[in-house]
């Protein structure tokens, strides 16, 4: 796979995260190339201008524009880590780019704003609302995306919240959206987090903008909740790819002596999980909340039960590499006799990969769309 990006700003070696052998996907897309070429044509950023980058997938924009000290905001820990590693691989000082998570507030005004349109338009809406106090009338705003993942609703959001938009011609199936700030538009209040009452309980779950199924319990999690494993004693339970934490919270309800750990690569997901857990249990229950690459950094043989509703896409790319990494990590982190429970779409075919990793797999339950799989760690 090609790993060198050639653009007017220079050539840069770039890799995706998590890194894996025989990677099939590039760490940038045609929309990154189009945007960087457009900036070069306009002579941007100019000397002294402050650039802000939103949703830079794996650091292509941040790396190429590093001489201008950009601020890069994303909800993805993997995106931050990819940016750090790609800067290092190109002998660029890490301090050249200021990395902020999606819940942090940048400081001051920006003269240039570059937006990679995210998969979740609610995240774009939240970002545009947060952006408004940090632009001025002359701020140059350019959004970019692949045509297939750039719906008209993205343009409409920008027009409603920031100002008039003009699309470019498509190039290599990518398109740019130019947005002119209209400071006379009224400022909008964020509708996020959004909340709902977890069915069958008195608990309220709230979800920040980038969470899947923000308005109600997703059907995969609902299916697993109907078949939750029972444990006893002071067991260690991990909610892996936790989202809003619903699996771990219900596990905590059913296992009053258990210690819970929640992990996701989304800053908004982990924040939602922690807020929901504390709303349910206050400080009466012990729990840990981590943002990171799955179970990287977790001790070997440290968990008794792992619950996982794994993602089957990374940004706009569909694939199973994240899930496969989680299965491999789970085998390492589980204790002897510990169990991994996975709920997933039937067509993803995780039976074979779990059987390969663990030497065993059991179908706990299945319906027309989902399957619940259980693998147990046995040594030898």
XYZ file of N, CA, C and O in Angstrom, residues 199-372:
696
model
N -34.859 1.578 28.768
C -36.085 0.807 28.895
C -35.971 -0.270 29.976
O -34.964 -0.950 30.113
N -37.034 -0.372 30.767
C -37.075 -1.363 31.834
C -36.347 -0.942 33.093
O -36.233 -1.731 34.031
N -35.814 0.286 33.121
C -35.090 0.780 34.299
C -35.508 2.218 34.574
O -36.278 2.824 33.825
N -34.957 2.752 35.643
C -35.187 4.161 35.963
C -33.993 5.026 35.597
O -33.945 6.204 35.923
N -33.010 4.435 34.900
C -31.765 5.137 34.604
C -31.872 5.951 33.321
O -32.389 5.476 32.300
N -31.338 7.157 33.364
C -31.276 8.022 32.188
C -29.893 7.918 31.565
O -28.874 8.037 32.263
N -29.861 7.692 30.268
C -28.605 7.645 29.519
C -28.514 8.873 28.631
O -29.451 9.187 27.895
N -27.392 9.579 28.711
C -27.166 10.759 27.877
C -25.992 10.509 26.954
O -25.039 9.810 27.315
N -26.072 11.078 25.766
C -25.105 10.786 24.717
C -24.599 12.058 24.069
O -25.397 12.890 23.615
N -23.286 12.213 24.032
C -22.704 13.327 23.294
C -22.880 13.110 21.790
O -23.292 12.030 21.342
N -22.551 14.115 21.006
C -22.967 14.174 19.611
C -22.444 13.037 18.742
O -23.122 12.613 17.801
N -21.259 12.510 19.025
C -20.652 11.542 18.112
C -21.014 10.097 18.430
O -20.413 9.181 17.881
N -21.991 9.883 19.290
C -22.346 8.519 19.657
C -23.359 7.911 18.699
O -24.273 8.594 18.220
N -23.196 6.623 18.464
C -24.136 5.858 17.650
C -25.444 5.690 18.425
O -25.433 5.479 19.631
N -26.572 5.792 17.734
C -27.897 5.592 18.336
C -28.078 6.480 19.558
O -28.264 6.005 20.676
N -28.070 7.798 19.328
C -28.131 8.754 20.430
C -29.503 8.843 21.081
O -29.623 9.177 22.247
N -30.576 8.578 20.312
C -31.921 8.841 20.800
C -32.578 7.641 21.475
O -33.587 7.795 22.160
N -32.031 6.452 21.280
C -32.631 5.258 21.870
C -31.595 4.147 21.900
O -30.552 4.235 21.249
N -31.887 3.083 22.620
C -30.991 1.944 22.740
C -30.865 1.249 21.385
O -31.866 0.914 20.759
N -29.623 1.037 20.928
C -29.450 0.367 19.637
C -29.837 -1.105 19.765
O -29.736 -1.725 20.829
N -30.264 -1.683 18.656
C -30.869 -3.013 18.712
C -29.852 -4.109 19.014
O -30.207 -5.152 19.570
N -28.585 -3.893 18.676
C -27.566 -4.880 19.022
C -27.357 -4.948 20.525
O -27.334 -6.032 21.118
N -27.209 -3.797 21.155
C -27.050 -3.771 22.605
C -28.293 -4.298 23.300
O -28.204 -5.025 24.301
N -29.470 -3.954 22.773
C -30.706 -4.459 23.375
C -30.721 -5.988 23.378
O -31.123 -6.619 24.363
N -30.267 -6.589 22.285
C -30.252 -8.046 22.195
C -29.298 -8.654 23.220
O -29.628 -9.631 23.897
N -28.116 -8.065 23.365
C -27.166 -8.589 24.343
C -27.690 -8.409 25.766
O -27.507 -9.285 26.626
N -28.359 -7.293 26.046
C -28.896 -7.065 27.384
C -29.917 -8.131 27.775
O -30.094 -8.431 28.961
N -30.574 -8.722 26.785
C -31.546 -9.782 27.051
C -30.875 -11.099 27.428
O -31.539 -12.020 27.905
N -29.558 -11.182 27.211
C -28.826 -12.432 27.455
C -27.541 -12.176 28.245
O -26.560 -12.900 28.095
N -27.574 -11.179 29.115
C -26.354 -10.797 29.827
C -25.851 -11.934 30.710
O -26.632 -12.613 31.381
N -24.531 -12.157 30.733
C -23.969 -13.203 31.592
C -24.108 -12.847 33.064
O -24.099 -11.670 33.444
N -24.240 -13.868 33.888
C -24.320 -13.681 35.333
C -22.977 -14.036 35.962
O -22.373 -15.047 35.627
N -22.519 -13.206 36.853
C -21.265 -13.450 37.554
C -21.491 -13.273 39.049
O -22.522 -12.738 39.474
N -20.521 -13.693 39.819
C -20.611 -13.545 41.268
C -19.282 -13.045 41.809
O -18.221 -13.333 41.249
N -19.355 -12.303 42.901
C -18.144 -11.870 43.578
C -17.516 -10.632 42.952
O -18.088 -9.967 42.093
N -16.300 -10.356 43.380
C -15.593 -9.136 42.971
C -14.862 -9.351 41.650
O -13.634 -9.313 41.580
N -15.624 -9.574 40.608
C -15.035 -9.824 39.295
C -14.683 -8.505 38.606
O -15.216 -7.441 38.929
N -13.781 -8.618 37.637
C -13.375 -7.466 36.819
C -14.077 -7.571 35.470
O -13.879 -8.539 34.731
N -14.898 -6.561 35.148
C -15.662 -6.554 33.900
C -15.234 -5.360 33.071
O -15.143 -4.236 33.584
N -14.990 -5.585 31.779
C -14.619 -4.506 30.860
C -15.715 -4.338 29.816
O -16.142 -5.315 29.179
N -16.175 -3.108 29.649
C -17.068 -2.749 28.548
C -16.175 -2.182 27.450
O -15.728 -1.038 27.520
N -15.885 -3.006 26.443
C -14.937 -2.679 25.378
C -15.676 -2.073 24.199
O -16.660 -2.639 23.732
N -15.189 -0.925 23.693
C -15.929 -0.125 22.706
C -17.254 0.276 23.346
O -18.337 0.019 22.834
N -17.145 0.959 24.494
C -18.255 1.106 25.432
C -19.382 2.001 24.948
O -20.502 1.900 25.459
N -19.124 2.911 23.989
C -20.177 3.848 23.628
C -20.653 4.599 24.854
O -19.852 5.108 25.641
N -21.975 4.643 25.067
C -22.492 5.371 26.233
C -22.425 4.579 27.529
O -22.889 5.044 28.567
N -21.851 3.362 27.470
C -21.628 2.579 28.678
C -22.786 1.709 29.097
O -22.759 1.128 30.185
N -23.800 1.535 28.246
C -25.006 0.821 28.662
C -24.717 -0.620 29.070
O -25.279 -1.118 30.063
N -23.838 -1.323 28.354
C -23.556 -2.716 28.702
C -22.893 -2.809 30.075
O -23.267 -3.641 30.910
N -21.914 -1.961 30.306
C -21.231 -1.977 31.594
C -22.126 -1.542 32.738
O -22.037 -2.075 33.855
N -23.003 -0.592 32.488
C -23.904 -0.122 33.540
C -24.876 -1.223 33.943
O -25.110 -1.468 35.135
N -25.450 -1.918 32.965
C -26.361 -3.017 33.291
C -25.597 -4.156 33.967
O -26.100 -4.788 34.908
N -24.366 -4.424 33.513
C -23.542 -5.440 34.173
C -23.287 -5.060 35.635
O -23.299 -5.917 36.525
N -23.073 -3.783 35.897
C -22.860 -3.322 37.269
C -24.127 -3.480 38.104
O -24.069 -3.825 39.289
N -25.286 -3.236 37.484
C -26.553 -3.422 38.192
C -26.736 -4.878 38.595
O -27.186 -5.182 39.700
N -26.373 -5.794 37.700
C -26.584 -7.222 37.943
C -25.490 -7.851 38.799
O -25.681 -8.946 39.328
N -24.361 -7.175 38.918
C -23.209 -7.712 39.656
C -22.714 -6.659 40.643
O -21.755 -5.940 40.356
N -23.348 -6.566 41.808
C -23.057 -5.456 42.726
C -21.643 -5.431 43.283
O -21.205 -4.389 43.770
N -20.921 -6.559 43.204
C -19.552 -6.565 43.718
C -18.520 -6.371 42.612
O -17.311 -6.306 42.885
N -18.954 -6.292 41.382
C -18.027 -6.211 40.252
C -17.361 -4.837 40.170
O -17.938 -3.821 40.564
N -16.160 -4.835 39.628
C -15.463 -3.594 39.304
C -15.516 -3.434 37.793
O -15.194 -4.352 37.042
N -15.928 -2.259 37.347
C -16.126 -2.011 35.920
C -15.022 -1.154 35.336
O -14.534 -0.225 35.995
N -14.664 -1.479 34.102
C -13.754 -0.634 33.333
C -14.372 -0.387 31.959
O -14.863 -1.314 31.317
N -14.348 0.857 31.537
C -14.944 1.274 30.268
C -13.845 1.821 29.364
O -13.018 2.625 29.810
N -13.851 1.430 28.095
C -12.836 1.937 27.177
C -13.442 2.130 25.789
O -14.284 1.345 25.336
N -13.027 3.198 25.138
C -13.445 3.492 23.767
C -12.398 4.424 23.182
O -11.664 5.083 23.917
N -12.335 4.488 21.857
C -11.381 5.410 21.236
C -11.992 6.780 20.998
O -11.309 7.713 20.595
N -13.282 6.924 21.279
C -13.979 8.201 21.146
C -14.000 8.929 22.480
O -14.458 8.391 23.492
N -13.524 10.166 22.480
C -13.545 10.968 23.704
C -14.976 11.207 24.167
O -15.268 11.167 25.371
N -15.876 11.436 23.213
C -17.267 11.683 23.575
C -17.927 10.434 24.143
O -18.785 10.525 25.030
N -17.549 9.259 23.623
C -18.114 8.015 24.150
C -17.711 7.812 25.604
O -18.555 7.528 26.462
N -16.442 7.941 25.903
C -15.977 7.713 27.272
C -16.562 8.760 28.215
O -16.943 8.431 29.352
N -16.664 9.988 27.769
C -17.285 11.023 28.606
C -18.745 10.680 28.877
O -19.228 10.827 30.019
N -19.455 10.199 27.862
C -20.857 9.807 28.048
C -20.968 8.651 29.021
O -21.837 8.636 29.909
N -20.094 7.635 28.853
C -20.132 6.467 29.737
C -19.892 6.863 31.185
O -20.589 6.387 32.100
N -18.911 7.734 31.417
C -18.610 8.137 32.784
C -19.759 8.933 33.396
O -20.153 8.704 34.551
N -20.316 9.863 32.620
C -21.437 10.653 33.127
C -22.640 9.754 33.429
O -23.323 9.931 34.456
N -22.904 8.784 32.560
C -24.045 7.890 32.775
C -23.820 6.974 33.979
O -24.745 6.716 34.757
N -22.601 6.472 34.123
C -22.300 5.599 35.257
C -22.427 6.359 36.574
O -23.021 5.853 37.537
N -21.900 7.555 36.619
C -21.970 8.339 37.857
C -23.403 8.771 38.145
O -23.810 8.866 39.314
N -24.182 9.008 37.097
C -25.588 9.350 37.307
C -26.332 8.165 37.926
O -27.231 8.329 38.745
N -25.946 6.953 37.525
C -26.606 5.746 38.027
C -26.137 5.359 39.421
O -26.942 4.953 40.267
N -24.825 5.487 39.689
C -24.259 4.928 40.921
C -23.562 5.948 41.816
O -23.128 5.593 42.922
N -23.432 7.179 41.356
C -22.691 8.151 42.135
C -21.262 7.686 42.332
O -20.639 7.139 41.426
N -20.731 7.871 43.521
C -19.375 7.425 43.834
C -19.372 6.114 44.617
O -18.338 5.702 45.154
N -20.536 5.456 44.652
C -20.644 4.234 45.452
C -20.010 3.026 44.783
O -19.777 2.007 45.438
N -19.751 3.097 43.478
C -19.172 1.968 42.767
C -17.827 2.362 42.171
O -17.636 3.488 41.677
N -16.909 1.403 42.188
C -15.587 1.634 41.618
C -15.632 1.367 40.122
O -16.140 0.334 39.671
N -15.109 2.293 39.349
C -15.064 2.128 37.895
C -13.901 2.939 37.342
O -13.453 3.911 37.940
N -13.438 2.515 36.174
C -12.332 3.196 35.491
C -12.782 3.514 34.071
O -13.498 2.730 33.449
N -12.324 4.663 33.554
C -12.731 5.113 32.225
C -11.485 5.503 31.441
O -10.713 6.348 31.897
N -11.304 4.879 30.283
C -10.102 5.126 29.483
C -10.466 5.432 28.033
O -11.357 4.808 27.453
N -9.715 6.362 27.457
C -9.761 6.600 26.011
C -8.489 6.005 25.419
O -7.384 6.298 25.887
N -8.627 5.160 24.405
C -7.426 4.561 23.838
C -7.729 3.551 22.757
O -8.879 3.390 22.315
N -6.688 2.862 22.346
C -6.776 1.847 21.297
C -7.179 0.517 21.918
O -6.337 -0.320 22.242
N -8.478 0.341 22.116
C -8.968 -0.903 22.686
C -8.337 -1.189 24.034
O -8.307 -0.348 24.933
N -7.784 -2.397 24.170
C -7.206 -2.835 25.438
C -5.701 -2.632 25.511
O -5.058 -3.172 26.414
N -5.133 -1.862 24.588
C -3.712 -1.527 24.693
C -3.476 -0.837 26.033
O -4.215 0.061 26.427
N -2.459 -1.276 26.742
C -2.162 -0.690 28.043
C -2.828 -1.393 29.205
O -2.502 -1.110 30.370
N -3.772 -2.302 28.933
C -4.366 -3.097 30.005
C -3.429 -4.256 30.343
O -2.795 -4.845 29.466
N -3.365 -4.619 31.613
C -2.482 -5.700 32.048
C -2.957 -7.046 31.521
O -4.165 -7.277 31.359
N -2.005 -7.932 31.280
C -2.333 -9.317 30.954
C -3.097 -9.954 32.112
O -2.865 -9.625 33.281
N -4.003 -10.880 31.787
C -4.692 -11.687 32.802
C -5.317 -10.829 33.897
O -5.156 -11.099 35.092
N -6.037 -9.793 33.488
C -6.563 -8.848 34.474
C -8.077 -8.721 34.464
O -8.632 -7.945 35.242
N -8.784 -9.459 33.594
C -10.241 -9.326 33.504
C -10.902 -10.695 33.517
O -10.349 -11.680 33.019
N -12.102 -10.740 34.073
C -12.879 -11.976 34.116
C -13.935 -12.025 33.012
O -14.306 -13.106 32.548
N -14.407 -10.856 32.592
C -15.476 -10.790 31.591
C -15.296 -9.537 30.754
O -15.099 -8.451 31.299
N -15.351 -9.708 29.440
C -15.296 -8.573 28.514
C -16.567 -8.584 27.681
O -16.901 -9.598 27.055
N -17.283 -7.470 27.673
C -18.485 -7.291 26.874
C -18.146 -6.373 25.710
O -17.529 -5.321 25.908
N -18.556 -6.748 24.504
C -18.122 -5.973 23.337
C -19.182 -5.962 22.248
O -19.649 -7.017 21.805
N -19.556 -4.767 21.849
C -20.376 -4.538 20.659
C -19.467 -3.789 19.689
O -19.476 -2.561 19.642
N -18.623 -4.506 18.928
C -17.520 -3.858 18.212
C -17.984 -3.056 16.995
O -18.975 -3.409 16.342
N -17.279 -1.971 16.693
C -17.582 -1.214 15.469
C -17.129 -1.987 14.244
O -16.152 -2.732 14.297
N -17.854 -1.830 13.142
C -17.418 -2.462 11.899
C -17.075 -1.420 10.837
O -17.100 -1.684 9.650
N -16.749 -0.225 11.300
C -16.240 0.805 10.390
C -15.279 1.686 11.176
O -15.346 1.778 12.404
N -14.363 2.320 10.450
C -13.457 3.312 11.028
C -13.564 4.556 10.176
O -13.213 4.541 8.994
N -14.114 5.622 10.763
C -14.458 6.816 10.001
C -15.401 6.391 8.869
O -16.431 5.781 9.124
N -15.056 6.658 7.610
C -15.958 6.290 6.519
C -15.650 4.917 5.933
O -16.368 4.444 5.053
N -14.588 4.264 6.396
C -14.172 2.980 5.819
C -14.776 1.820 6.598
O -14.682 1.759 7.825
N -15.429 0.902 5.867
C -16.000 -0.289 6.477
C -14.937 -1.378 6.519
O -14.219 -1.594 5.541
N -14.831 -2.080 7.644
C -13.836 -3.140 7.756
C -13.869 -3.758 9.136
O -14.506 -3.232 10.055
N -13.185 -4.885 9.286
C -13.208 -5.589 10.566
C -11.899 -5.488 11.326
O -11.703 -6.187 12.324
N -10.970 -4.636 10.876
C -9.653 -4.605 11.515
C -9.729 -4.177 12.967
O -8.970 -4.677 13.819
N -10.643 -3.245 13.309
C -10.766 -2.816 14.702
C -11.292 -3.964 15.555
O -10.764 -4.250 16.640
N -12.313 -4.651 15.084
C -12.868 -5.778 15.833
C -11.830 -6.879 16.014
O -11.688 -7.443 17.118
N -11.087 -7.188 14.954
C -10.084 -8.252 15.057
C -9.006 -7.887 16.069
O -8.522 -8.747 16.821
N -8.625 -6.626 16.106
C -7.648 -6.176 17.092
C -8.209 -6.340 18.506
O -7.500 -6.770 19.424
N -9.488 -6.035 18.691
C -10.113 -6.180 20.005
C -10.167 -7.638 20.440
O -9.963 -7.962 21.617
N -10.438 -8.553 19.513
C -10.474 -9.974 19.858
C -9.084 -10.445 20.300
O -8.950 -11.185 21.283
N -8.063 -10.010 19.576
C -6.689 -10.393 19.920
C -6.307 -9.840 21.296
O -5.719 -10.551 22.128
N -6.644 -8.581 21.535
C -6.336 -7.974 22.830
C -7.095 -8.657 23.970
O -6.561 -8.832 25.062
N -8.332 -9.041 23.715
C -9.151 -9.673 24.750
C -8.540 -10.994 25.194
O -8.542 -11.320 26.398
N -8.021 -11.764 24.251
C -7.380 -13.035 24.595
C -6.224 -12.813 25.582
O -6.021 -13.594 26.508
N -5.489 -11.726 25.387
C -4.355 -11.419 26.252
C -4.806 -10.946 27.631
O -4.225 -11.327 28.654
N -5.841 -10.139 27.689
C -6.236 -9.469 28.922
C -7.091 -10.369 29.824
O -7.078 -10.214 31.052
N -7.801 -11.324 29.263
C -8.635 -12.203 30.083
C -7.792 -13.138 30.944
O -6.720 -13.588 30.537
N -8.309 -13.437 32.119
C -7.718 -14.456 32.972
C -8.114 -15.849 32.477
O -9.028 -15.989 31.652
N -7.428 -16.852 32.998
C -7.810 -18.233 32.714
C -9.283 -18.437 33.087
O -9.710 -18.111 34.194
N -10.067 -18.929 32.133
C -11.485 -19.127 32.364
C -12.334 -17.898 32.115
O -13.576 -17.967 32.181
N -11.686 -16.760 31.819
C -12.433 -15.541 31.520
C -13.136 -15.629 30.181
O -12.746 -16.395 29.296
N -14.182 -14.816 30.019
C -15.031 -14.919 28.825
C -15.126 -13.585 28.089
O -15.241 -12.520 28.707
N -15.128 -13.683 26.772
C -15.430 -12.556 25.892
C -16.803 -12.789 25.292
O -17.048 -13.832 24.676
N -17.715 -11.837 25.494
C -19.048 -11.887 24.897
C -19.139 -10.798 23.833
O -18.850 -9.631 24.118
N -19.518 -11.192 22.643
C -19.580 -10.277 21.496
C -20.979 -10.326 20.899
O -21.522 -11.418 20.675
N -21.554 -9.155 20.641
C -22.781 -9.086 19.853
C -22.445 -8.383 18.545
O -21.738 -7.373 18.533
N -22.907 -8.953 17.435
C -22.538 -8.409 16.131
C -23.562 -8.827 15.088
O -24.331 -9.785 15.278
N -23.571 -8.113 13.992
C -24.386 -8.519 12.850
C -23.965 -9.907 12.379
O -22.775 -10.209 12.295
N -24.931 -10.736 12.072
C -24.647 -12.117 11.690
C -23.700 -12.197 10.488
O -22.812 -13.061 10.420
N -23.881 -11.272 9.522
C -23.137 -11.391 8.263
C -21.641 -11.117 8.424
O -20.860 -11.418 7.518
N -21.229 -10.574 9.574
C -19.813 -10.257 9.754
C -18.957 -11.499 9.974
O -17.732 -11.444 9.818
N -19.567 -12.593 10.355
C -18.850 -13.855 10.420
C -17.717 -13.903 11.420
O -16.633 -14.423 11.114
N -17.950 -13.399 12.635
C -16.890 -13.384 13.640
C -16.645 -14.758 14.278
O -15.687 -14.920 15.033
N -17.503 -15.734 13.977
C -17.324 -17.070 14.560
C -15.916 -17.598 14.295
O -15.224 -18.073 15.203
N -15.502 -17.523 13.032
C -14.225 -18.129 12.641
C -13.042 -17.445 13.311
O -12.118 -18.113 13.784
N -13.060 -16.113 13.364
C -11.923 -15.404 13.946
C -11.846 -15.647 15.453
O -10.751 -15.786 16.023
N -12.985 -15.723 16.134
C -12.967 -16.017 17.569
C -12.503 -17.449 17.820
O -11.748 -17.711 18.769
N -12.937 -18.384 16.979
C -12.490 -19.773 17.126
C -10.974 -19.857 16.939
O -10.276 -20.585 17.658
N -10.458 -19.080 15.991
C -9.020 -19.073 15.748
C -8.262 -18.484 16.933
O -7.219 -19.009 17.343
N -8.776 -17.406 17.505
C -8.072 -16.736 18.608
C -8.142 -17.536 19.897
O -7.171 -17.633 20.642
N -9.315 -18.071 20.197
C -9.542 -18.687 21.509
C -9.557 -20.215 21.475
O -9.487 -20.849 22.524
N -9.714 -20.789 20.299
C -9.846 -22.230 20.200
C -11.251 -22.715 20.479
O -11.525 -23.924 20.429
N -12.167 -21.782 20.748
C -13.553 -22.152 21.016
C -14.454 -20.961 20.781
O -14.023 -19.805 20.913
N -15.695 -21.220 20.435
C -16.703 -20.180 20.313
C -18.069 -20.836 20.446
O -18.286 -21.937 19.944
N -18.951 -20.191 21.159
C -20.302 -20.709 21.378
C -21.311 -19.648 20.983
O -21.141 -18.464 21.299
N -22.350 -20.053 20.286
C -23.455 -19.152 19.968
C -24.393 -19.120 21.169
O -25.053 -20.120 21.468
N -24.445 -18.013 21.862
C -25.308 -17.871 23.029
C -26.752 -17.676 22.595
O -27.683 -18.262 23.155
N -26.946 -16.836 21.572
C -28.287 -16.555 21.060
C -28.138 -15.927 19.678
O -27.087 -15.359 19.344
N -29.179 -16.006 18.886
C -29.164 -15.374 17.568
C -30.586 -15.038 17.156
O -31.557 -15.648 17.627
N -30.702 -14.055 16.312
C -31.987 -13.736 15.686
C -31.734 -13.451 14.216
O -30.652 -13.764 13.701
N -32.680 -12.861 13.541
C -32.547 -12.671 12.103
C -31.383 -11.760 11.737
O -30.826 -11.868 10.642
N -30.974 -10.866 12.652
C -29.942 -9.886 12.316
C -28.674 -10.041 13.138
O -27.566 -9.821 12.633
N -28.798 -10.425 14.416
C -27.644 -10.413 15.314
C -27.327 -11.796 15.854
O -28.186 -12.687 15.897
N -26.092 -11.944 16.296
C -25.659 -13.146 16.975
C -24.832 -12.738 18.191
O -24.098 -11.746 18.150
N -24.997 -13.473 19.285
C -24.185 -13.275 20.491
C -23.235 -14.452 20.597
O -23.673 -15.609 20.630
